[in-house]
Amino acid sequence: SQTIHQWPATLVQPVGSPLSLECTVEGTSNPNLYWYRQAAGRGLQLLFYSVGIGQISSEVPQNLSASRPQDRQFILSSKKLLLSDSGFYLCAWNDRAGNTIYFGEGSWLTVV
Amino acid sequence: SQKIEQNSEALNIQEGKTATLTCNYTNYSPAYLQWYRQDPGRGPVFLLLIRENEKEKRKERLKVTFDTTLKQSLFHITASQPADSATYLCALDPFSGGYNKLIFGAGTRLAVHP
């Protein structure tokens, strides 16, 4: 069966520090991969999606970037965090034929 | 503008009653709509998908309706239990295909009281 792992689960970072959130999917190949952010009381906002290695599309302009160095690995990064980057970040995947998206457990980021 | 609206107020109901949650959307013509459950501090979990040509979909105690004329989906939980307490999100793909870039509502929090 397919599984998705996301880490770290929680982190507190100072303003201006770098960020790296990692996500891996197991049990499937060539998945679509997504990064979402959820602010308190808000809906899920799609940040990035990827249909293949090295192929990244950004949905909103922001202080973040994403990379897909391997087929089942998706990384969310920032060179310098802002207070507004705080939130709940979710990695997700689906296969090319499916409509349903499967989410990881999420990463809580607090920028102080 | 395009948007999805769910009741932002929490829904409080008594155990055993039927919970009904509403999802309204504007300026989309989705081929399908999905419902997810999210527990505090966890990622959303898929529950049901209903297509535009389906009026109703059922799964155990869950029922979803989809009215493309009203641009509305209703999500029902019958014989509700305290374990059903969670936030429920509706989502749709505005492009009905491609990369499945789901757009989510903000969710409605359901609290089922014993």
PDB file of C-alpha atoms in Angstrom, chain A residues 46-90:
ATOM      1  CA  LEU A  46      -2.120  25.118  -2.758  1.00  0.00           C
ATOM      2  CA  LEU A  47       1.491  26.329  -2.849  1.00  0.00           C
ATOM      3  CA  PHE A  48       3.264  24.040  -5.315  1.00  0.00           C
ATOM      4  CA  TYR A  49       2.569  20.979  -7.417  1.00  0.00           C
ATOM      5  CA  SER A  50       4.829  18.695  -9.393  1.00  0.00           C
ATOM      6  CA  VAL A  51       4.115  16.146 -12.110  1.00  0.00           C
ATOM      7  CA  GLY A  52       7.661  14.837 -12.380  1.00  0.00           C
ATOM      8  CA  ILE A  53      11.283  15.139 -11.318  1.00  0.00           C
ATOM      9  CA  GLY A  54      12.435  18.722 -11.588  1.00  0.00           C
ATOM     10  CA  GLN A  55       8.995  19.930 -12.714  1.00  0.00           C
ATOM     11  CA  ILE A  56       7.584  22.428 -10.230  1.00  0.00           C
ATOM     12  CA  SER A  57       4.677  24.804 -10.643  1.00  0.00           C
ATOM     13  CA  SER A  58       4.005  27.583  -8.177  1.00  0.00           C
ATOM     14  CA  GLU A  59       0.461  28.642  -7.447  1.00  0.00           C
ATOM     15  CA  VAL A  60       1.129  31.792  -5.469  1.00  0.00           C
ATOM     16  CA  PRO A  61       4.049  34.199  -5.269  1.00  0.00           C
ATOM     17  CA  GLN A  62       5.769  33.814  -1.947  1.00  0.00           C
ATOM     18  CA  ASN A  63       8.902  33.432   0.059  1.00  0.00           C
ATOM     19  CA  LEU A  64       9.003  29.685  -0.491  1.00  0.00           C
ATOM     20  CA  SER A  65      10.321  27.311  -3.136  1.00  0.00           C
ATOM     21  CA  ALA A  66       9.924  23.624  -3.857  1.00  0.00           C
ATOM     22  CA  SER A  67      12.095  20.967  -5.426  1.00  0.00           C
ATOM     23  CA  ARG A  68      11.645  17.383  -6.548  1.00  0.00           C
ATOM     24  CA  PRO A  69      15.073  15.772  -6.719  1.00  0.00           C
ATOM     25  CA  GLN A  70      13.689  12.226  -6.930  1.00  0.00           C
ATOM     26  CA  ASP A  71      10.462  10.735  -8.201  1.00  0.00           C
ATOM     27  CA  ARG A  72       8.929  10.291  -4.767  1.00  0.00           C
ATOM     28  CA  GLN A  73      10.611  13.104  -2.855  1.00  0.00           C
ATOM     29  CA  PHE A  74       9.267  16.628  -2.529  1.00  0.00           C
ATOM     30  CA  ILE A  75      11.004  19.388  -0.562  1.00  0.00           C
ATOM     31  CA  LEU A  76       9.697  22.759   0.558  1.00  0.00           C
ATOM     32  CA  SER A  77      12.347  25.385   1.260  1.00  0.00           C
ATOM     33  CA  SER A  78      12.960  28.960   2.159  1.00  0.00           C
ATOM     34  CA  LYS A  79      16.194  30.908   2.342  1.00  0.00           C
ATOM     35  CA  LYS A  80      14.864  33.449   4.846  1.00  0.00           C
ATOM     36  CA  LEU A  81      11.671  32.849   6.776  1.00  0.00           C
ATOM     37  CA  LEU A  82       9.122  35.577   7.455  1.00  0.00           C
ATOM     38  CA  LEU A  83       6.652  35.719  10.325  1.00  0.00           C
ATOM     39  CA  SER A  84       3.870  35.268   7.765  1.00  0.00           C
ATOM     40  CA  ASP A  85       5.303  31.875   6.788  1.00  0.00           C
ATOM     41  CA  SER A  86       3.972  30.383  10.023  1.00  0.00           C
ATOM     42  CA  GLY A  87       1.314  27.760   9.483  1.00  0.00           C
ATOM     43  CA  PHE A  88       0.476  24.116   8.993  1.00  0.00           C
ATOM     44  CA  TYR A  89       2.156  22.665   5.906  1.00  0.00           C
ATOM     45  CA  LEU A  90       0.817  19.569   4.233  1.00  0.00           C
TER      46      LEU A  90
END
